[in-house]
Amino acid sequence: MSLYSDNRRRFQAILNEKGIAAVIPTNTVKVRNHDCDFRFRPDSDFWYLTGFAEPDSWLVLLPSKDGGKSILFLRDKDPLQETWQGRRLGIDAAPDSLDVDEARNVDDLWDTLGELLADHTSLMWRTGNDEGRDRRMLEVVADLRRRARGGVQPPVELLDPAPILHELRLFKTEAEVELMRAAAAITTEAHTAAMATAAPGVNECEIDALIDYTFRRRGSTGQAYNNIVAGGANACILHYVENDAPLVDGELLLIDAGAEMDYYASDVTRTFPVNGRFSDAQRAVYEVVLRSQIAAVNAVAPGVPFLHIHEIALNELVDGLIELGVCQGTRASVIQDKSYSRFFMHKTSHWLGLDVHDCGTYTADGKPRKLEAGMVLTVEPGLYFDPSLDGVEPKYVGIGVRIEDDILVTPNGHENLTAAIPKTVDAVEAACAESALATAR
Ligand code: GLY
Ligand code: MN
Ligand code: MN
């Protein structure tokens, strides 16, 4: 049994117990320009339940006391279309290949959905993702209501998948953690290669390409999000993706890039000197972020409130900003007056999984949620001295540092999935001194 059918069985068991029918579609192919499409990426909920990466597929799960039924709607084999657009699994092969009870042609979806959903009074359907699909789904429901006089029971509640499905996705199984470890290993190789390759005059785009090359040649499904390869002050733009400026001697390079493995993400940031040696000012800022990041990572354990990780990181950053002379006052006063927020404007963590900013709530019953074994989160404090800010000592202007690791909560504490990527000043400088040739094997 694949990890995906295992996921589906656990989900189906809850649907059976609660008497809920679910309809989960994947993505469609999106036009990039004229008649060229973006590379397809399946919907994460759908992938989680099927492990099937073809577009225009729908999973219908019907509950029953004796195990329920899974029906996959997919495109059938079509030699002409397959010649132009790629191979298809096809209806006949789908049940064995994907371990579903039944496979049907997606062309028949809207004509048969009503019949399948009749007499299921609870329907799980995620509204708000696609207006056209919402409209058609509501037409199916309205049609079932019109048939009520004939004895059909229409759905009377429309449920969002999040409380059940996203709660399952939040807790990773051992098989999922293995994929995240594999993604982390590829990401480790990419960041290490980037450290060895960056040098004054090399362009950000070359490092961007090296990262992609490393991801794909090691079997990654690709980037988990757009690579950020930000030299100098570009690091102060949190979602910088132009990645097209030459790297400058004496500046830092911030790289936020993570590989996906079977669509499971990693999300890692490292910051290092373009010429291989931190200046005194760069080192001073880097050491503050590093101290903050290590303190926050060390705090990850079951029972710790999610927000506490941010508070620990923030305390350390604020202490550091005061030591650097950038903020004035005490830790409490700087946090109170938020003067730190010009230099640290984001939160420290988010869930990680099939989506880089993964599903799962951050509060429970109105209170900050506590960490539990099986959750994976990032820890990513940073300090950014954007040139547009007033009153910053010149030696810090243009410095942007973020350090980010992926942390699995374990029964007794945590496992840093990305611990192998150089992080201390000495380790980073040693990795920068490695020959690029040595890492390009
Ligand atoms: N790379 C996106 C993030 O760190 O949240
Ligand atoms: Mn992140
Ligand atoms: Mn990141």
Short mmCIF file of C-alpha atoms and ligand atoms in Angstrom, two decimals:
data_model
loop_
_atom_site.label_atom_id
_atom_site.label_comp_id
_atom_site.label_asym_id
_atom_site.label_seq_id
_atom_site.Cartn_x
_atom_site.Cartn_y
_atom_site.Cartn_z
CA MET A 1 0.00 0.00 0.00
CA SER A 2 1.42 3.39 -0.97
CA LEU A 3 1.68 6.24 1.50
CA TYR A 4 -1.06 7.94 -0.51
CA SER A 5 -3.57 5.11 -0.22
CA ASP A 6 -2.64 4.94 3.45
CA ASN A 7 -3.46 8.66 3.71
CA ARG A 8 -6.75 8.06 1.89
CA ARG A 9 -7.73 5.16 4.12
CA ARG A 10 -7.23 7.25 7.25
CA PHE A 11 -9.30 10.06 5.73
CA GLN A 12 -11.98 7.67 4.49
CA ALA A 13 -12.27 6.08 7.94
CA ILE A 14 -13.22 9.48 9.39
CA LEU A 15 -15.67 10.15 6.55
CA ASN A 16 -17.26 6.73 7.12
CA GLU A 17 -17.61 7.35 10.83
CA LYS A 18 -19.19 10.78 10.29
CA GLY A 19 -21.21 9.87 7.18
CA ILE A 20 -19.58 12.50 4.94
CA ALA A 21 -19.15 12.28 1.15
CA ALA A 22 -16.15 14.17 -0.25
CA VAL A 23 -15.30 15.53 -3.69
CA ILE A 24 -11.65 16.53 -4.12
CA PRO A 25 -10.42 17.82 -7.51
CA THR A 26 -6.86 18.38 -8.63
CA ASN A 27 -5.65 21.40 -10.61
CA THR A 28 -6.15 22.09 -14.30
CA VAL A 29 -3.37 23.05 -16.68
CA LYS A 30 -2.92 26.85 -16.75
CA VAL A 31 -1.98 28.82 -19.84
CA ARG A 32 1.38 30.58 -19.52
CA ASN A 33 1.20 32.53 -22.75
CA HIS A 34 -0.63 32.01 -26.06
CA ASP A 35 -0.63 28.22 -26.50
CA CYS A 36 2.06 27.33 -23.94
CA ASP A 37 1.18 26.03 -20.50
CA PHE A 38 2.80 26.29 -17.09
CA ARG A 39 4.37 23.05 -15.93
CA PHE A 40 1.60 21.15 -14.13
CA ARG A 41 1.63 20.74 -10.37
CA PRO A 42 -1.15 18.69 -8.71
CA ASP A 43 -3.35 20.11 -5.97
CA SER A 44 -1.85 19.19 -2.59
CA ASP A 45 -5.04 17.75 -1.06
CA PHE A 46 -5.60 15.60 -4.14
CA TRP A 47 -1.98 14.45 -4.29
CA TYR A 48 -2.03 13.60 -0.58
CA LEU A 49 -5.00 11.26 -1.14
CA THR A 50 -4.00 9.71 -4.48
CA GLY A 51 -0.34 10.17 -5.42
CA PHE A 52 -1.70 10.87 -8.93
CA ALA A 53 -0.18 13.77 -10.86
CA GLU A 54 -2.36 14.01 -13.99
CA PRO A 55 -4.48 17.15 -14.46
CA ASP A 56 -8.29 17.13 -14.64
CA SER A 57 -8.78 14.33 -12.15
CA TRP A 58 -11.31 14.18 -9.34
CA LEU A 59 -11.54 11.93 -6.31
CA VAL A 60 -15.01 11.10 -4.99
CA LEU A 61 -15.20 9.35 -1.63
CA LEU A 62 -18.53 7.91 -0.53
CA PRO A 63 -19.00 6.87 3.09
CA SER A 64 -20.49 3.63 4.32
CA LYS A 65 -20.30 1.51 7.43
CA ASP A 66 -18.44 -1.23 5.53
CA GLY A 67 -15.41 0.73 4.35
CA GLY A 68 -16.78 3.30 1.91
CA LYS A 69 -15.97 3.68 -1.75
CA SER A 70 -13.31 5.58 -3.67
CA ILE A 71 -13.98 6.62 -7.26
CA LEU A 72 -11.35 8.36 -9.36
CA PHE A 73 -12.47 10.36 -12.37
CA LEU A 74 -9.61 10.79 -14.85
CA ARG A 75 -8.85 11.33 -18.52
CA ASP A 76 -8.99 8.16 -20.55
CA LYS A 77 -6.27 6.94 -22.88
CA ASP A 78 -6.17 8.88 -26.15
CA PRO A 79 -3.33 8.10 -28.57
CA LEU A 80 -3.59 11.45 -30.37
CA GLN A 81 -3.63 13.56 -27.20
CA GLU A 82 -0.89 11.43 -25.67
CA THR A 83 1.31 11.98 -28.71
CA TRP A 84 1.10 15.73 -28.19
CA GLN A 85 0.67 16.19 -24.45
CA GLY A 86 2.10 13.17 -22.69
CA ARG A 87 1.20 9.72 -21.47
CA ARG A 88 -1.95 9.02 -19.49
CA LEU A 89 -2.57 6.26 -16.97
CA GLY A 90 -6.04 5.59 -18.35
CA ILE A 91 -9.20 4.23 -16.79
CA ASP A 92 -8.40 0.52 -17.02
CA ALA A 93 -5.06 0.75 -15.22
CA ALA A 94 -6.13 3.24 -12.55
CA PRO A 95 -7.79 0.99 -9.94
CA ASP A 96 -4.77 -1.33 -9.57
CA SER A 97 -2.20 1.39 -9.99
CA LEU A 98 -3.73 3.82 -7.50
CA ASP A 99 -5.57 1.35 -5.28
CA VAL A 100 -8.98 2.99 -5.80
CA ASP A 101 -12.22 1.03 -5.92
CA GLU A 102 -13.34 2.37 -9.28
CA ALA A 103 -12.15 4.59 -12.11
CA ARG A 104 -14.40 6.53 -14.48
CA ASN A 105 -14.00 8.93 -17.37
CA VAL A 106 -13.73 12.54 -16.24
CA ASP A 107 -15.87 13.54 -19.24
CA ASP A 108 -18.80 11.89 -17.40
CA LEU A 109 -18.15 13.64 -14.09
CA TRP A 110 -20.91 16.25 -14.10
CA ASP A 111 -23.51 13.84 -15.51
CA THR A 112 -22.90 11.26 -12.78
CA LEU A 113 -21.97 13.31 -9.71
CA GLY A 114 -25.63 13.89 -8.77
CA GLU A 115 -26.39 10.19 -8.84
CA LEU A 116 -23.32 9.44 -6.68
CA LEU A 117 -24.07 12.14 -4.12
CA ALA A 118 -27.81 11.41 -3.81
CA ASP A 119 -28.76 10.45 -0.24
CA HIS A 120 -25.50 11.72 1.23
CA THR A 121 -26.65 14.56 3.45
CA SER A 122 -23.16 15.82 4.33
CA LEU A 123 -20.90 16.89 1.48
CA MET A 124 -17.29 17.96 1.79
CA TRP A 125 -16.38 20.45 -0.91
CA ARG A 126 -13.86 23.29 -0.69
CA THR A 127 -15.57 26.46 -1.91
CA GLY A 128 -13.63 29.52 -3.00
CA ASN A 129 -10.90 27.84 -5.05
CA ASP A 130 -12.59 28.00 -8.46
CA GLU A 131 -15.82 29.91 -9.20
CA GLY A 132 -16.74 27.76 -12.20
CA ARG A 133 -16.44 24.53 -10.24
CA ASP A 134 -18.32 26.01 -7.28
CA ARG A 135 -21.19 26.98 -9.58
CA ARG A 136 -21.41 23.52 -11.11
CA MET A 137 -21.23 21.83 -7.72
CA LEU A 138 -24.06 24.04 -6.44
CA GLU A 139 -26.07 23.14 -9.54
CA VAL A 140 -25.61 19.45 -8.66
CA VAL A 141 -26.81 20.14 -5.11
CA ALA A 142 -29.75 22.26 -6.35
CA ASP A 143 -30.77 19.49 -8.73
CA LEU A 144 -30.76 16.94 -5.89
CA ARG A 145 -33.00 19.30 -3.87
CA ARG A 146 -35.47 19.43 -6.75
CA ARG A 147 -35.59 15.64 -6.67
CA ALA A 148 -36.48 15.57 -2.95
CA ARG A 149 -40.18 14.99 -3.72
CA GLY A 150 -39.12 11.81 -5.49
CA GLY A 151 -37.52 10.59 -2.28
CA VAL A 152 -33.93 11.76 -2.86
CA GLN A 153 -32.15 13.18 0.18
CA PRO A 154 -30.00 16.14 -0.93
CA PRO A 155 -26.90 17.33 0.91
CA VAL A 156 -27.97 19.63 3.74
CA GLU A 157 -24.50 20.61 4.90
CA LEU A 158 -21.53 21.67 2.85
CA LEU A 159 -18.32 21.12 4.81
CA ASP A 160 -14.86 22.57 4.29
CA PRO A 161 -12.18 19.83 4.18
CA ALA A 162 -9.82 21.78 6.42
CA PRO A 163 -10.85 20.61 9.91
CA ILE A 164 -10.49 16.95 8.95
CA LEU A 165 -8.20 16.71 5.92
CA HIS A 166 -5.80 19.53 6.78
CA GLU A 167 -5.58 18.33 10.33
CA LEU A 168 -4.46 14.94 8.98
CA ARG A 169 -1.93 16.63 6.67
CA LEU A 170 -0.48 18.60 9.57
CA PHE A 171 0.78 15.40 11.22
CA LYS A 172 3.34 13.69 9.03
CA THR A 173 3.58 9.89 8.84
CA GLU A 174 7.00 8.24 8.87
CA ALA A 175 6.75 7.75 5.08
CA GLU A 176 6.07 11.46 4.60
CA VAL A 177 8.95 12.40 6.90
CA GLU A 178 11.21 10.19 4.77
CA LEU A 179 10.25 12.22 1.69
CA MET A 180 10.89 15.46 3.59
CA ARG A 181 14.30 14.13 4.65
CA ALA A 182 15.04 13.35 1.00
CA ALA A 183 13.97 16.87 -0.03
CA ALA A 184 16.19 18.27 2.73
CA ALA A 185 19.18 16.21 1.52
CA ILE A 186 18.84 17.59 -2.02
CA THR A 187 18.43 21.11 -0.65
CA THR A 188 21.58 20.60 1.42
CA GLU A 189 23.51 19.75 -1.72
CA ALA A 190 22.13 22.79 -3.55
CA HIS A 191 22.98 25.28 -0.80
CA THR A 192 26.44 23.79 -0.32
CA ALA A 193 27.11 23.99 -4.06
CA ALA A 194 25.94 27.61 -4.07
CA MET A 195 28.35 28.50 -1.26
CA ALA A 196 31.23 26.96 -3.20
CA THR A 197 30.30 28.66 -6.45
CA ALA A 198 29.32 32.21 -5.53
CA ALA A 199 32.06 34.79 -6.11
CA PRO A 200 32.33 38.44 -7.05
CA GLY A 201 31.13 38.92 -10.63
CA VAL A 202 29.07 35.72 -10.74
CA ASN A 203 25.44 36.61 -11.45
CA GLU A 204 22.56 35.70 -9.13
CA CYS A 205 20.98 33.89 -12.12
CA GLU A 206 23.93 31.49 -12.31
CA ILE A 207 23.43 30.48 -8.69
CA ASP A 208 19.66 30.25 -9.30
CA ALA A 209 20.33 27.89 -12.21
CA LEU A 210 22.83 25.83 -10.20
CA ILE A 211 20.20 25.33 -7.50
CA ASP A 212 17.57 24.21 -10.03
CA TYR A 213 20.10 21.93 -11.71
CA THR A 214 20.97 20.32 -8.39
CA PHE A 215 17.30 19.88 -7.47
CA ARG A 216 16.27 18.23 -10.73
CA ARG A 217 19.33 16.03 -11.29
CA ARG A 218 18.91 14.56 -7.81
CA GLY A 219 15.31 13.54 -8.52
CA SER A 220 13.41 16.43 -6.96
CA THR A 221 10.06 17.33 -8.49
CA GLY A 222 11.44 20.90 -8.57
CA GLN A 223 11.33 24.06 -6.49
CA ALA A 224 8.92 24.11 -3.56
CA TYR A 225 8.59 27.88 -4.23
CA ASN A 226 10.41 30.43 -6.37
CA ASN A 227 14.11 30.50 -5.48
CA ILE A 228 15.26 33.71 -3.79
CA VAL A 229 18.88 34.44 -4.72
CA ALA A 230 19.49 37.90 -3.32
CA GLY A 231 22.86 39.58 -3.30
CA GLY A 232 23.58 42.62 -1.10
CA ALA A 233 20.56 44.81 -0.37
CA ASN A 234 18.31 42.61 -2.51
CA ALA A 235 18.18 40.42 0.60
CA CYS A 236 16.07 43.15 2.24
CA ILE A 237 13.27 42.40 -0.27
CA LEU A 238 11.68 39.42 1.43
CA HIS A 239 10.27 37.80 -1.72
CA TYR A 240 12.96 38.94 -4.18
CA VAL A 241 12.77 36.67 -7.23
CA GLU A 242 14.37 38.66 -10.06
CA ASN A 243 17.66 36.84 -9.36
CA ASP A 244 19.49 38.70 -12.10
CA ALA A 245 22.08 41.00 -10.47
CA PRO A 246 25.85 40.49 -10.39
CA LEU A 247 27.28 39.50 -7.01
CA VAL A 248 29.50 42.16 -5.48
CA ASP A 249 32.75 41.72 -3.56
CA GLY A 250 32.22 42.53 0.14
CA GLU A 251 28.44 41.88 0.08
CA LEU A 252 26.37 39.00 1.41
CA LEU A 253 24.26 36.57 -0.59
CA LEU A 254 20.96 35.38 0.88
CA ILE A 255 19.52 32.22 -0.68
CA ASP A 256 16.04 30.99 0.25
CA ALA A 257 15.48 27.85 -1.82
CA GLY A 258 14.00 24.42 -1.12
CA ALA A 259 13.52 21.30 -3.20
CA GLU A 260 10.32 19.29 -3.35
CA MET A 261 10.46 15.50 -3.22
CA ASP A 262 7.29 13.92 -4.58
CA TYR A 263 5.82 17.39 -3.89
CA TYR A 264 6.86 17.37 -0.21
CA ALA A 265 8.67 20.63 0.47
CA SER A 266 11.81 21.81 2.13
CA ASP A 267 12.29 25.51 2.85
CA VAL A 268 15.78 26.68 3.71
CA THR A 269 17.60 30.01 3.91
CA ARG A 270 21.30 30.53 4.27
CA THR A 271 23.25 33.79 4.07
CA PHE A 272 26.96 33.91 3.31
CA PRO A 273 29.68 36.30 2.09
CA VAL A 274 30.13 36.53 -1.68
CA ASN A 275 33.92 36.64 -1.25
CA GLY A 276 33.95 33.90 1.38
CA ARG A 277 34.80 36.00 4.48
CA PHE A 278 32.34 37.91 6.67
CA SER A 279 33.26 41.53 7.40
CA ASP A 280 33.12 42.53 11.06
CA ALA A 281 29.74 44.25 10.65
CA GLN A 282 28.29 41.34 8.66
CA ARG A 283 29.56 38.84 11.22
CA ALA A 284 28.08 40.87 14.07
CA VAL A 285 24.62 40.87 12.44
CA TYR A 286 24.93 37.23 11.38
CA GLU A 287 25.85 36.11 14.90
CA VAL A 288 22.74 37.81 16.29
CA VAL A 289 20.45 36.04 13.79
CA LEU A 290 22.28 32.75 14.36
CA ARG A 291 21.93 32.99 18.15
CA SER A 292 18.22 33.76 17.74
CA GLN A 293 17.69 30.89 15.30
CA ILE A 294 19.53 28.32 17.42
CA ALA A 295 17.65 29.37 20.56
CA ALA A 296 14.32 29.06 18.77
CA VAL A 297 15.19 25.69 17.20
CA ASN A 298 16.31 24.36 20.58
CA ALA A 299 12.93 25.28 22.07
CA VAL A 300 10.96 23.09 19.64
CA ALA A 301 9.34 20.23 21.58
CA PRO A 302 5.89 18.76 22.17
CA GLY A 303 3.74 20.93 24.41
CA VAL A 304 5.47 24.21 23.52
CA PRO A 305 3.03 26.81 22.11
CA PHE A 306 3.71 27.57 18.44
CA LEU A 307 3.94 31.30 19.23
CA HIS A 308 6.57 30.68 21.89
CA ILE A 309 9.09 29.82 19.16
CA HIS A 310 8.59 33.29 17.70
CA GLU A 311 8.87 34.93 21.11
CA ILE A 312 12.21 33.23 21.81
CA ALA A 313 13.60 34.26 18.43
CA LEU A 314 12.32 37.81 18.87
CA ASN A 315 13.83 38.17 22.36
CA GLU A 316 17.26 37.19 21.03
CA LEU A 317 16.98 39.46 17.99
CA VAL A 318 15.97 42.41 20.15
CA ASP A 319 18.85 41.80 22.59
CA GLY A 320 21.16 41.72 19.57
CA LEU A 321 19.74 44.91 18.05
CA ILE A 322 20.39 46.69 21.36
CA GLU A 323 23.95 45.28 21.51
CA LEU A 324 24.58 46.43 17.93
CA GLY A 325 23.39 49.92 18.91
CA VAL A 326 20.62 49.78 16.33
CA CYS A 327 17.75 49.87 18.85
CA GLN A 328 17.75 51.84 22.10
CA GLY A 329 16.09 50.80 25.34
CA THR A 330 15.48 47.53 27.11
CA ARG A 331 14.25 44.25 25.64
CA ALA A 332 10.79 44.98 27.03
CA SER A 333 10.66 48.59 25.80
CA VAL A 334 11.90 47.71 22.29
CA ILE A 335 9.31 44.94 22.01
CA GLN A 336 6.65 47.28 23.39
CA ASP A 337 7.43 50.17 21.03
CA LYS A 338 8.06 47.75 18.13
CA SER A 339 11.17 49.68 17.03
CA TYR A 340 12.66 46.28 16.09
CA SER A 341 10.01 45.80 13.40
CA ARG A 342 11.83 48.03 10.91
CA PHE A 343 14.50 45.29 10.82
CA PHE A 344 12.44 42.15 11.52
CA MET A 345 8.99 42.39 9.98
CA HIS A 346 7.92 38.75 9.58
CA LYS A 347 7.08 35.92 11.91
CA THR A 348 9.54 33.15 12.74
CA SER A 349 7.73 29.97 11.71
CA HIS A 350 5.11 28.31 9.55
CA TRP A 351 3.98 24.73 9.01
CA LEU A 352 5.74 22.82 6.25
CA GLY A 353 4.54 19.86 4.19
CA LEU A 354 3.06 19.45 0.73
CA ASP A 355 2.68 23.23 0.66
CA VAL A 356 5.59 25.39 1.71
CA HIS A 357 3.21 27.39 3.87
CA ASP A 358 1.40 24.22 4.78
CA CYS A 359 -2.17 23.76 5.89
CA GLY A 360 -3.13 23.42 9.55
CA THR A 361 -4.39 25.92 12.07
CA TYR A 362 -2.12 28.01 14.28
CA THR A 363 -4.67 28.38 17.06
CA ALA A 364 -6.98 25.86 18.69
CA ASP A 365 -10.09 26.87 20.64
CA GLY A 366 -8.95 30.49 20.43
CA LYS A 367 -5.59 29.71 22.07
CA PRO A 368 -2.14 29.44 20.48
CA ARG A 369 -1.71 25.89 19.35
CA LYS A 370 0.85 23.66 21.08
CA LEU A 371 3.42 21.69 19.12
CA GLU A 372 2.88 17.93 18.83
CA ALA A 373 5.03 15.09 17.51
CA GLY A 374 4.72 14.72 13.74
CA MET A 375 4.33 18.41 12.96
CA VAL A 376 7.01 20.07 10.81
CA LEU A 377 7.69 23.79 11.06
CA THR A 378 10.32 26.23 9.85
CA VAL A 379 12.39 28.43 12.14
CA GLU A 380 13.56 31.50 10.22
CA PRO A 381 14.45 34.72 12.01
CA GLY A 382 16.17 37.48 10.06
CA LEU A 383 17.43 41.05 10.22
CA TYR A 384 17.20 43.40 7.27
CA PHE A 385 18.83 46.84 7.03
CA ASP A 386 17.22 48.19 3.89
CA PRO A 387 19.04 51.21 2.39
CA SER A 388 15.78 53.19 2.48
CA LEU A 389 15.67 53.15 6.31
CA ASP A 390 16.72 56.32 8.15
CA GLY A 391 19.18 56.46 11.01
CA VAL A 392 21.06 53.19 10.42
CA GLU A 393 24.83 53.19 10.92
CA PRO A 394 26.45 53.03 7.43
CA LYS A 395 28.31 49.80 8.24
CA TYR A 396 24.98 47.93 8.54
CA VAL A 397 23.21 49.48 5.53
CA GLY A 398 22.36 46.90 2.84
CA ILE A 399 22.90 43.88 5.09
CA GLY A 400 20.10 41.31 5.04
CA VAL A 401 20.46 38.02 6.92
CA ARG A 402 17.96 35.19 7.35
CA ILE A 403 18.69 31.66 8.58
CA GLU A 404 15.98 29.03 8.11
CA ASP A 405 15.78 25.33 8.96
CA ASP A 406 13.01 22.71 8.80
CA ILE A 407 12.21 21.16 12.16
CA LEU A 408 10.26 17.96 12.83
CA VAL A 409 8.64 17.77 16.26
CA THR A 410 9.50 14.36 17.75
CA PRO A 411 8.05 12.66 20.87
CA ASN A 412 11.02 13.85 22.93
CA GLY A 413 12.00 17.10 21.27
CA HIS A 414 12.83 17.75 17.66
CA GLU A 415 14.87 16.70 14.63
CA ASN A 416 16.41 19.39 12.44
CA LEU A 417 15.86 17.99 8.94
CA THR A 418 18.24 20.53 7.40
CA ALA A 419 20.97 20.45 10.05
CA ALA A 420 23.61 19.35 7.53
CA ILE A 421 23.62 22.70 5.73
CA PRO A 422 26.53 24.86 6.97
CA LYS A 423 25.29 27.45 9.44
CA THR A 424 27.93 28.61 11.92
CA VAL A 425 30.32 31.36 10.76
CA ASP A 426 33.20 28.88 10.57
CA ALA A 427 31.18 26.22 8.73
CA VAL A 428 29.81 28.75 6.24
CA GLU A 429 33.25 30.21 5.53
CA ALA A 430 34.67 26.71 5.08
CA ALA A 431 31.87 25.81 2.64
CA CYS A 432 32.53 29.03 0.70
CA ALA A 433 36.20 28.05 0.46
CA GLU A 434 35.35 24.67 -1.09
CA SER A 435 36.11 24.45 -4.77
CA ALA A 436 33.03 24.67 -6.96
CA LEU A 437 34.54 21.86 -9.05
CA ALA A 438 34.57 19.56 -6.02
CA THR A 439 30.82 20.00 -5.48
CA ALA A 440 29.88 19.63 -9.16
CA ARG A 441 30.60 15.91 -9.33
N1 GLY B 1 10.44 30.60 1.34
C1 GLY B 1 9.25 31.08 1.90
C2 GLY B 1 9.34 31.22 3.33
O1 GLY B 1 10.41 31.13 3.89
O2 GLY B 1 8.35 31.34 4.01
MN MN B 2 9.77 29.62 5.33
MN MN B 3 12.11 30.19 3.03
#
